[in-house]
């Protein structure tokens, strides 16, 4: 019997090529963004999203997951993004490189999934094999959509406009939602090209889309993208309106999810949406049109990029806005006219226009006019049009093919270099904001945030200069007034601090942080009743602020309103149970009412968080004495002194207990030590006299 030789696997097998492209994509993303691992956290949302948010820094737990799904985080409801930050803190703690690593890896995964999704959408089954290739593998692969898909994925992944989404830890929502966006595209391609298990595959699309919305709500436009893909490349709709009605009906569950996500976002960002009424619609429309054109220009020439482009104080040029609108309309009409010959041009263009609508500024959230991160998914449409357009040129002759291949390689190399330069601007907060100031005009927000970075480093005079520059550009910037108040408070100039806090509150009446800090200055000046008034306002405006509750409790305690103080201490602890100081303050308040067992529980909770807290060990010892647990009290006093041998109060409390136990010599030794540390300690002198020792001895 004649044995047949096994067929050799062709080097032109799409499966092998796809695997190679994925490896190359990963390597290119790493080469481009690996330096972001040397960047630190920045003072732009990273505090709220990660390093100053105890709900995040405590890591992952069932309680934390429940919190992520039931609470708004940084004015957004995106529980999966929040959980990803918790997981990073669980694994890396507050080592910034680990958080950056997660962003880079997620971006690499998104790039690979984009490539595979485009392959599947355009008829290349890169997982199973040839798909619609035909017999001549080599000839087909040279003109295959596989290469167009690879080109889109590579250029999208390494474009400088991706830097903000990848190098900014707080923009985890971009890269994570990007992964689910690509997975949804891949699942939809599989569903639309399959004749089996349609319900199960469509449910997969719905679930992946829902998960993506729980990463970032701007994915609400995805059903619109799927309709475009139905037109090209899937060819499920070629102008027949009856078919279109069926495709729209098919996507009703997706539109329902989008509507629900919009509703949740409006509720979560209700304060940010208040800015809508301050910007006339005509200005918002002009800003949107101009931003679209700028995004197009930055796609071709990505220079002078910045982390924040402030909304112009005096609006936009009407003439520029009209020109931008005419340009967008002209391109749209031209591409619609040639849709039959070049459908991918219209699809890519509408992808870009449509996906940007939620971030266009028509519904103004915040005070930025545009942002690089907004292009993370919309810009895929432009690359799609360009890449398939280049493929048309490839088909004409070998000469065009070589020239265009060389051009693509040159573009990729140039983008890698430019993106690495842009990534370096995220090194730290100071570098980030100095870069923004250099690349924008009248950027009062950048000056203000640079001042905050300098303030955190203790460079107070330099910070004042930046805050003053911000005030010169925008005379009604409450944040600059607030920050100047913080500086003068630290400098000990209470009157100037009060002036700046009051200015901030005149400019922005609902400013809980300014109310709280104004209360702090007044409390330091002994004006407790006035301080209580401002603390109460801060609590009313921001009831989730543990600091405001704690400060109000401190002031109430000083005015003798102990029960009210305890109520606010409890609220502070409920909000921030991992704060040793707040647990300790609640314990101290409870001791004043004789609730020794309650105080013991608070002190023990504080020590679980911060075992080396000498003062809490001492206070716990006092409470244990009152409930008769003498041996445990001795251990707590001793532990307090092991942590801080120069803690006079702990020496005194330990000495009193030793004297009660008849250990006179040890008691005298600790009393003598306390007197050396604090020569005017009257209670120590009285205790020595009771033991028959003259204090002078």
XYZ file of C-alpha atoms in Angstrom:
697
model
C 0.000 0.000 0.000
C 1.401 3.381 -1.030
C 1.912 5.900 1.765
C 0.905 9.483 1.096
C 3.200 12.229 2.248
C 1.690 14.805 4.573
C 1.111 18.156 2.917
C 3.558 20.862 3.858
C 1.993 23.865 5.499
C 2.327 26.829 3.171
C 4.130 29.895 4.423
C 1.206 31.835 2.920
C -1.308 30.230 5.266
C -3.428 33.079 6.717
C -3.412 31.442 10.139
C 0.387 31.599 10.354
C 0.512 35.103 8.936
C -2.151 36.299 11.383
C -0.198 34.826 14.298
C 2.929 36.572 13.048
C 1.099 39.882 12.706
C -0.161 39.582 16.303
C 3.382 38.971 17.543
C 4.702 41.943 15.574
C 1.833 44.134 16.830
C 2.637 43.262 20.433
C 6.331 43.989 19.890
C 5.636 47.348 18.225
C 3.253 48.428 21.005
C 5.858 47.470 23.598
C 8.647 49.333 21.789
C 6.416 52.388 21.506
C 4.976 52.540 25.018
C 7.357 50.620 27.302
C 8.908 53.859 28.561
C 5.573 54.747 30.178
C 6.510 52.257 32.918
C 8.998 54.894 34.136
C 6.224 57.479 34.530
C 4.660 58.325 37.889
C 1.087 59.044 38.883
C 0.046 62.546 37.814
C -2.083 65.115 39.634
C -4.835 64.930 37.040
C -7.567 62.500 38.175
C -5.042 59.832 39.262
C -5.714 60.825 42.882
C -9.481 60.237 42.590
C -9.086 57.152 40.430
C -6.278 55.495 42.371
C -3.770 56.733 44.901
C -5.952 58.896 47.193
C -9.073 56.759 46.999
C -9.126 54.227 49.862
C -11.897 52.280 48.141
C -9.362 51.564 45.394
C -6.088 51.359 47.320
C -7.473 48.718 49.698
C -7.443 46.279 46.788
C -9.944 43.727 45.581
C -12.571 42.137 47.804
C -16.237 41.204 47.593
C -17.130 44.391 49.459
C -15.018 46.436 47.042
C -16.673 44.819 44.011
C -20.091 45.574 45.496
C -19.008 49.194 46.029
C -17.834 49.436 42.419
C -21.259 48.414 41.121
C -23.297 50.513 43.550
C -21.357 53.787 43.653
C -20.299 56.490 41.217
C -16.523 56.714 40.929
C -14.942 60.012 39.834
C -18.318 61.214 38.446
C -18.652 58.056 36.348
C -20.321 54.697 36.691
C -17.807 52.292 35.157
C -17.567 49.366 37.591
C -15.263 47.187 35.490
C -12.754 50.012 35.145
C -12.943 50.613 38.895
C -12.424 46.911 39.615
C -9.392 46.862 37.308
C -7.813 49.676 39.372
C -8.578 47.735 42.561
C -6.923 44.650 41.094
C -3.829 46.653 40.189
C -3.599 47.956 43.760
C -3.981 44.385 45.006
C -1.100 43.207 42.811
C 1.214 46.243 42.571
C 0.163 48.414 45.499
C 0.858 52.037 44.609
C 3.831 51.279 42.375
C 2.939 53.326 39.311
C 4.879 51.124 36.886
C 2.473 48.235 37.486
C -0.577 50.360 36.697
C 1.132 51.608 33.531
C 2.027 48.038 32.572
C -1.636 47.032 32.699
C -2.549 49.906 30.373
C 0.137 48.928 27.855
C -0.875 45.251 27.899
C -4.566 46.079 27.467
C -3.737 48.374 24.547
C -1.677 45.615 22.913
C -4.561 43.172 23.336
C -6.973 45.710 21.825
C -4.684 46.156 18.805
C -4.503 42.400 18.197
C -8.263 42.024 18.560
C -8.840 44.910 16.137
C -6.680 43.140 13.558
C -8.505 39.832 14.018
C -11.937 41.512 13.974
C -11.192 43.352 10.713
C -9.885 40.145 9.174
C -13.077 38.330 10.089
C -15.320 41.202 8.992
C -13.649 41.400 5.574
C -13.783 37.669 4.886
C -10.382 36.519 6.125
C -10.825 33.787 8.710
C -7.418 34.185 10.288
C -8.275 31.584 12.895
C -9.687 28.807 10.758
C -7.826 29.303 7.499
C -8.383 30.707 4.043
C -12.009 31.777 4.249
C -12.947 33.354 0.915
C -9.419 33.295 -0.459
C -9.706 30.930 -3.339
C -7.048 28.641 -4.750
C -4.056 30.865 -5.469
C -2.907 31.636 -1.920
C 0.165 33.680 -2.800
C -1.589 35.929 -5.304
C -4.551 36.382 -3.006
C -2.519 37.172 0.089
C -0.555 39.919 -1.652
C -3.850 41.770 -2.169
C -5.666 40.350 0.854
C -7.700 42.423 3.332
C -5.453 40.745 5.893
C -2.716 43.296 5.134
C -5.148 46.200 5.161
C -6.405 44.993 8.537
C -2.839 44.747 9.827
C -2.062 48.254 8.593
C -5.129 49.704 10.371
C -4.244 47.931 13.623
C -0.568 48.962 13.591
C -1.093 52.632 12.766
C -3.998 52.905 15.206
C -1.956 51.298 17.980
C 1.127 53.536 17.659
C -0.339 56.894 16.655
C 0.674 59.743 19.021
C -3.002 60.458 19.730
C -3.050 57.111 21.600
C -0.531 58.351 24.178
C -3.085 60.011 26.448
C -5.182 56.832 26.622
C -2.220 54.529 27.271
C 0.201 56.622 29.361
C -2.453 58.130 31.637
C -3.408 55.677 34.377
C -6.815 57.303 34.853
C -7.667 56.585 31.215
C -7.763 52.864 31.939
C -11.382 53.147 30.821
C -10.210 53.792 27.244
C -7.969 50.768 26.852
C -10.272 48.434 28.797
C -13.368 49.510 26.881
C -11.285 49.198 23.712
C -10.716 45.515 24.438
C -14.456 44.896 24.811
C -15.216 47.032 21.747
C -12.914 44.864 19.612
C -14.321 41.676 21.151
C -17.825 42.870 20.274
C -16.768 43.521 16.664
C -15.202 40.059 16.469
C -18.291 38.423 17.961
C -20.559 40.356 15.588
C -18.472 39.323 12.587
C -18.734 35.690 13.688
C -22.488 36.038 14.239
C -23.170 37.788 10.928
C -21.116 35.308 8.876
C -22.476 32.204 10.595
C -25.584 30.147 9.955
C -25.396 28.139 13.192
C -26.166 28.940 16.848
C -27.282 32.453 15.881
C -29.075 33.179 19.163
C -26.086 32.163 21.272
C -23.702 34.189 19.132
C -25.942 37.248 19.212
C -26.235 36.968 22.998
C -22.429 36.991 23.070
C -22.486 40.301 21.177
C -24.972 41.769 23.680
C -23.001 40.612 26.724
C -19.682 41.940 25.390
C -21.291 45.275 24.547
C -22.773 45.520 28.060
C -19.363 44.797 29.575
C -17.818 47.475 27.383
C -20.369 50.044 28.572
C -19.381 49.157 32.148
C -15.841 50.220 31.241
C -16.690 53.509 29.514
C -20.134 54.791 28.506
C -18.907 56.429 25.283
C -19.312 53.018 23.633
C -22.989 53.915 23.217
C -22.360 54.540 19.504
C -21.305 50.933 18.847
C -24.741 49.878 17.417
C -24.313 52.636 14.844
C -20.884 51.224 13.915
C -22.392 47.767 13.489
C -24.967 49.192 11.064
C -22.129 50.709 9.044
C -20.363 47.350 8.980
C -23.593 45.743 7.780
C -23.310 48.014 4.731
C -19.588 47.340 4.222
C -17.783 44.965 4.407
C -20.482 42.505 5.502
C -22.806 43.451 2.637
C -25.931 42.672 4.650
C -27.574 45.877 3.418
C -27.080 47.355 -0.047
C -29.668 50.106 0.001
C -32.834 48.037 0.485
C -34.926 49.832 3.108
C -36.827 46.696 4.055
C -33.533 45.018 4.899
C -32.453 48.088 6.853
C -35.583 47.876 8.999
C -34.700 44.284 9.828
C -31.133 45.218 10.731
C -32.389 48.051 12.947
C -34.815 45.699 14.659
C -32.007 43.224 15.209
C -30.093 45.876 17.162
C -32.921 47.003 19.424
C -31.350 45.257 22.487
C -28.109 47.123 21.794
C -29.902 50.458 21.465
C -31.690 49.786 24.761
C -28.337 49.199 26.456
C -27.016 52.435 24.935
C -30.038 54.391 26.200
C -29.672 52.927 29.698
C -25.978 53.805 29.731
C -26.759 57.387 28.668
C -29.286 57.725 31.485
C -26.837 56.426 34.085
C -24.106 58.747 32.774
C -26.371 61.813 32.988
C -27.180 60.986 36.609
C -23.513 60.297 37.467
C -22.277 63.500 35.808
C -25.138 65.795 36.780
C -22.781 68.452 38.125
C -20.546 68.308 35.058
C -23.584 68.587 32.793
C -24.430 71.852 34.525
C -21.806 73.463 32.287
C -24.165 72.984 29.313
C -26.202 76.010 30.359
C -23.093 78.198 30.552
C -22.029 77.584 26.929
C -24.475 78.665 24.180
C -25.415 75.958 21.679
C -23.944 77.965 18.795
C -20.560 77.967 20.556
C -20.812 74.257 21.239
C -21.651 73.557 17.606
C -18.735 75.688 16.441
C -16.383 73.965 18.850
C -17.532 70.546 17.627
C -16.962 71.404 13.960
C -13.539 72.944 14.572
C -12.521 70.012 16.796
C -13.419 67.527 14.049
C -11.156 69.361 11.613
C -8.350 69.574 14.156
C -8.609 65.832 14.796
C -8.279 65.267 11.042
C -5.208 67.498 10.906
C -3.646 65.794 13.937
C -4.238 62.406 12.341
C -1.968 63.466 9.478
C 0.420 65.698 11.440
C 0.315 64.868 15.181
C 2.224 67.814 16.633
C 1.658 70.247 19.518
C -0.348 67.660 21.438
C -1.335 68.400 25.024
C -3.127 66.703 27.866
C -5.746 69.456 27.930
C -7.008 72.037 25.459
C -9.036 74.623 27.421
C -12.294 76.006 26.128
C -11.499 79.486 24.739
C -12.568 82.268 27.069
C -14.099 84.272 24.233
C -15.479 81.423 22.155
C -14.502 80.454 18.627
C -14.294 82.392 15.400
C -17.645 82.211 13.612
C -15.867 82.241 10.260
C -13.634 79.295 11.268
C -16.646 77.358 12.535
C -18.560 77.902 9.273
C -15.558 76.825 7.196
C -15.182 73.696 9.335
C -18.859 72.819 8.921
C -18.631 73.340 5.143
C -15.556 71.125 4.945
C -17.185 68.311 6.908
C -20.390 68.577 4.861
C -18.485 68.642 1.553
C -16.461 65.547 2.391
C -19.588 63.742 3.563
C -21.485 64.550 0.361
C -18.551 63.584 -1.867
C -18.094 60.241 -0.158
C -21.821 59.562 -0.274
C -21.824 60.159 -4.028
C -19.012 57.637 -4.610
C -20.328 55.117 -2.087
C -21.010 52.439 -4.685
C -17.458 52.457 -6.033
C -15.666 53.035 -2.721
C -18.017 52.042 0.128
C -15.191 51.744 2.634
C -14.481 55.489 2.347
C -18.003 56.406 3.422
C -18.098 53.761 6.158
C -14.770 54.865 7.640
C -15.763 58.538 7.492
C -19.129 57.982 9.157
C -17.439 55.748 11.775
C -15.184 58.694 12.635
C -17.987 61.281 12.661
C -20.491 59.109 14.514
C -18.301 57.728 17.272
C -17.044 61.206 18.141
C -20.537 62.644 18.712
C -20.665 61.849 22.490
C -17.291 63.595 22.950
C -17.790 66.372 20.391
C -18.816 68.986 22.941
C -22.383 69.334 21.698
C -23.212 68.131 25.192
C -20.496 69.952 27.114
C -19.028 68.055 30.062
C -16.146 69.886 31.708
C -14.212 72.798 30.254
C -11.970 71.137 27.673
C -12.655 71.974 24.033
C -11.365 68.612 22.817
C -9.008 65.844 23.968
C -6.601 63.408 22.313
C -8.184 60.500 24.186
C -11.520 61.146 22.476
C -10.064 59.780 19.224
C -9.171 56.376 20.717
C -11.897 54.415 18.903
C -13.361 56.957 16.422
C -10.063 57.335 14.563
C -10.153 53.671 13.522
C -12.645 54.763 10.855
C -10.108 57.103 9.235
C -7.434 54.411 9.187
C -9.960 52.001 7.715
C -10.681 54.345 4.796
C -7.004 55.126 4.229
C -5.811 51.532 4.426
C -8.376 50.164 1.981
C -7.690 53.122 -0.302
C -4.000 52.207 -0.327
C -4.961 48.613 -1.121
C -6.676 49.849 -4.299
C -3.356 51.370 -5.372
C -1.587 48.099 -4.548
C -3.750 46.303 -7.060
C -2.670 48.473 -9.989
C 0.950 47.473 -10.443
C 4.017 46.055 -8.739
C 5.632 49.502 -8.909
C 2.836 51.085 -6.870
C 3.013 48.130 -4.516
C 6.690 48.649 -3.699
C 6.352 52.418 -3.338
C 3.335 52.183 -1.062
C 4.911 49.436 1.049
C 7.970 51.635 1.584
C 5.724 54.603 2.414
C 3.763 52.596 4.974
C 6.975 51.432 6.647
C 8.237 55.027 6.758
C 4.955 56.206 8.321
C 5.104 53.462 10.956
C 8.694 54.309 11.894
C 7.903 58.037 12.065
C 4.862 57.423 14.258
C 6.845 55.247 16.669
C 9.443 58.000 17.116
C 6.836 60.743 17.523
C 4.781 58.678 19.964
C 7.815 57.918 22.117
C 8.551 61.645 22.302
C 4.940 62.368 23.276
C 4.963 59.603 25.912
C 7.975 61.205 27.594
C 5.813 64.238 28.451
C 3.925 62.000 30.923
C 7.054 61.443 33.033
C 5.557 63.297 36.014
C 3.065 66.050 36.780
C 5.488 68.930 36.319
C 6.716 67.653 32.945
C 3.142 67.008 31.801
C 1.868 70.497 32.545
C 4.948 72.313 31.283
C 4.485 70.442 28.005
C 0.813 71.474 27.895
C 1.728 75.124 28.502
C 4.338 74.975 25.723
C 1.912 73.451 23.203
C -1.219 75.510 23.916
C -2.156 79.151 24.379
C -3.650 80.721 27.517
C -3.946 77.349 29.208
C -5.021 78.509 32.649
C -5.854 74.950 33.725
C -2.300 73.812 32.922
C -0.842 76.719 34.927
C -3.129 75.909 37.850
C -2.269 72.200 37.804
C 1.440 72.934 37.432
C 1.093 75.091 40.545
C -0.470 72.137 42.370
C 2.454 69.900 41.340
C 4.956 72.480 42.601
C 2.954 72.915 45.821
C 3.106 69.150 46.487
C 6.904 69.356 46.161
C 7.056 72.220 48.672
C 8.053 74.819 46.041
C 5.517 77.317 47.325
C 6.819 80.513 45.733
C 7.027 78.876 42.292
C 3.502 77.552 42.787
C 2.223 81.067 43.583
C 3.668 82.306 40.264
C 1.723 79.638 38.334
C -1.513 80.298 40.201
C -1.189 84.010 39.483
C -0.668 83.274 35.772
C -3.844 81.180 35.815
C -5.732 84.080 37.452
C -4.414 86.543 34.861
C -5.775 84.372 32.038
C -9.058 83.526 33.758
C -10.025 85.985 36.454
C -12.932 83.843 37.635
C -10.989 80.620 38.216
C -12.125 79.499 41.663
C -9.573 76.658 41.752
C -6.652 79.104 41.560
C -8.084 81.147 44.451
C -8.575 77.963 46.464
C -5.020 76.826 45.795
C -3.599 80.206 46.781
C -5.570 79.901 50.010
C -3.884 76.535 50.653
C -0.443 78.043 50.127
C -1.001 80.965 52.505
C -2.530 78.607 55.045
C 0.674 76.555 54.924
C 2.753 79.726 55.150
C 0.839 80.669 58.306
C -0.806 83.741 56.791
C -4.367 83.080 57.947
C -5.863 86.409 56.829
C -4.697 86.001 53.210
C -5.795 82.376 53.212
C -9.289 83.425 54.348
C -9.423 86.088 51.618
C -8.605 83.596 48.868
C -11.045 80.969 50.180
C -13.803 83.575 50.313
C -12.932 84.666 46.756
C -13.182 81.058 45.607
C -16.607 80.711 47.203
C -17.842 83.926 45.582
C -16.795 82.586 42.190
C -18.083 79.078 42.831
C -20.628 78.986 45.681
C -20.813 75.191 45.681
C -17.171 74.440 46.465
C -17.045 71.987 49.412
C -13.242 71.833 49.564
C -13.026 75.622 49.920
C -15.736 75.572 52.612
C -13.848 72.872 54.513
C -10.477 74.611 54.348
C -11.994 77.952 55.299
C -13.417 76.148 58.310
C -9.918 74.839 59.097
C -8.453 78.365 59.153
C -11.256 79.675 61.353
C -10.902 76.712 63.721
C -7.173 77.389 64.054
C -8.042 80.991 64.935
C -10.384 79.746 67.670
C -13.540 80.783 65.821
C -15.253 77.432 66.327
C -18.845 78.505 65.667
C -17.914 80.069 62.297
C -15.835 76.997 61.462
C -18.798 74.730 62.250
C -20.976 76.731 59.844
C -18.541 76.192 56.946
C -17.972 72.526 57.810
C -21.724 71.980 57.784
C -21.981 73.571 54.344
C -19.170 71.344 53.103
C -20.959 68.264 54.434
C -24.239 69.325 52.819
C -22.539 69.791 49.445
C -20.398 66.674 49.630
C -21.773 64.198 52.179
C -19.348 61.514 50.965
C -16.337 63.543 52.182
C -14.818 61.842 55.227
C -12.555 64.847 55.879
C -15.486 67.259 56.138
C -17.316 65.014 58.602
C -14.142 64.553 60.672
C -13.366 68.277 60.760
C -16.951 69.096 61.726
C -16.761 66.499 64.489
C -13.504 67.998 65.815
C -15.074 71.448 66.009
C -18.266 70.149 67.634
C -16.213 68.294 70.241
C -14.388 71.488 71.169
C -17.694 73.292 71.707
C -18.969 70.513 73.977
C -21.458 69.029 71.490
C -20.095 65.553 72.043
C -23.003 63.473 70.791
C -23.196 65.363 67.502
C -19.429 65.046 67.192
C -19.650 61.275 67.651
C -22.354 61.096 64.964
C -20.073 62.793 62.417
C -17.030 60.770 63.508
C -19.087 57.640 62.829
C -19.983 58.921 59.350
C -16.329 59.692 58.641
C -15.311 56.193 59.727
C -18.101 54.616 57.665
C -16.815 56.424 54.588
C -13.161 55.725 55.305
C -12.859 52.710 57.643
C -9.202 52.287 56.752
C -8.239 55.642 58.305
C -6.398 55.011 61.578
C -6.679 58.682 62.536
C -10.455 58.787 62.103
C -10.907 55.534 64.023
C -8.734 56.971 66.806
C -10.677 60.252 66.921
C -13.946 58.363 67.229
C -12.426 56.323 70.051
C -11.328 59.487 71.853
C -14.826 60.952 71.567
C -16.390 57.759 72.927
C -14.104 57.824 75.968
C -15.496 61.247 76.867
C -18.946 59.635 77.198
C -17.639 56.639 79.146
C -18.168 54.183 76.289
C -14.927 52.327 76.953
C -15.826 49.187 75.015
C -16.768 51.236 71.959
C -13.495 53.125 72.252
C -11.528 49.864 72.538
C -13.110 48.615 69.292
C -12.141 51.842 67.506
C -8.549 51.779 68.787
C -8.158 48.145 67.778
C -9.476 48.959 64.305
C -6.985 51.813 64.055
C -4.107 49.527 65.048
C -5.099 46.958 62.446
C -4.570 49.681 59.877
C -1.491 51.242 61.477
C 0.154 48.918 64.046
C 2.926 51.389 64.823
C 0.630 54.144 66.109
C 2.119 54.818 69.581
C -0.580 57.261 70.681
C -3.362 54.763 69.914
C -1.600 52.010 71.897
C -1.489 54.429 74.835
C -5.184 55.344 74.507
C -6.136 51.688 74.138
C -4.231 50.967 77.335
C -6.200 53.650 79.220
C -9.497 52.193 77.983
C -8.469 48.660 78.934
C -7.666 49.851 82.473
C -11.202 51.202 82.791
C -12.743 47.839 81.848
C -10.410 45.970 84.215
C -8.142 44.313 81.637
C -4.939 45.207 83.447
C -2.560 42.730 81.791
C -3.647 43.817 78.318
C -3.307 47.455 79.354
C 0.277 46.845 80.545
C 1.104 45.343 77.148
C -0.381 48.313 75.300
C 1.543 50.887 77.345
C 4.737 48.889 76.883
C 4.131 48.587 73.138
C 3.589 52.347 72.915
C 6.988 52.917 74.537
C 8.690 50.358 72.318
C 7.462 52.388 69.350
C 8.267 55.770 70.917
C 10.544 55.613 73.999
C 10.206 59.409 74.403
C 6.421 59.341 74.839
C 6.026 60.976 78.261
C 2.273 60.253 78.599
C 2.809 56.535 78.027
C 5.535 56.502 80.725
C 3.118 58.208 83.120
C 0.180 55.875 82.401
C 2.365 52.784 82.684
C 3.831 54.099 85.970
C 0.375 54.644 87.503
C -0.667 51.116 86.615
C 2.580 49.626 87.952
C 2.101 51.563 91.200
C -1.404 50.076 91.570
C 0.107 46.627 91.115
C 2.700 47.292 93.836
C 5.659 47.464 91.452
C 6.930 50.668 93.072
C 10.494 50.753 91.722
C 9.376 50.238 88.120
C 6.735 52.922 88.569
C 9.282 55.416 89.896
C 11.620 54.667 86.976
C 8.907 55.457 84.427
C 7.792 58.578 86.308
C 11.387 59.821 86.366
C 11.661 59.174 82.622
C 8.437 61.117 82.007
C 9.722 64.036 84.093
C 12.997 64.128 82.162
C 11.047 64.313 78.910
C 8.515 66.836 80.217
C 9.895 68.757 83.242
C 6.633 70.640 83.864
C 4.459 67.500 83.948
C 2.337 68.293 87.049
C 0.561 64.896 87.198
C 3.909 63.092 87.273
C 5.082 65.243 90.164
C 1.871 64.507 92.087
C 2.276 60.779 91.497
C 5.888 60.867 92.733
C 4.777 62.653 95.888
C 2.150 59.960 96.525
C 4.969 57.399 96.282
C 6.968 59.365 98.819
C 9.491 60.724 96.340
C 10.239 64.410 96.037
C 9.963 65.435 92.363
C 13.360 67.084 92.432
C 14.927 63.694 93.265
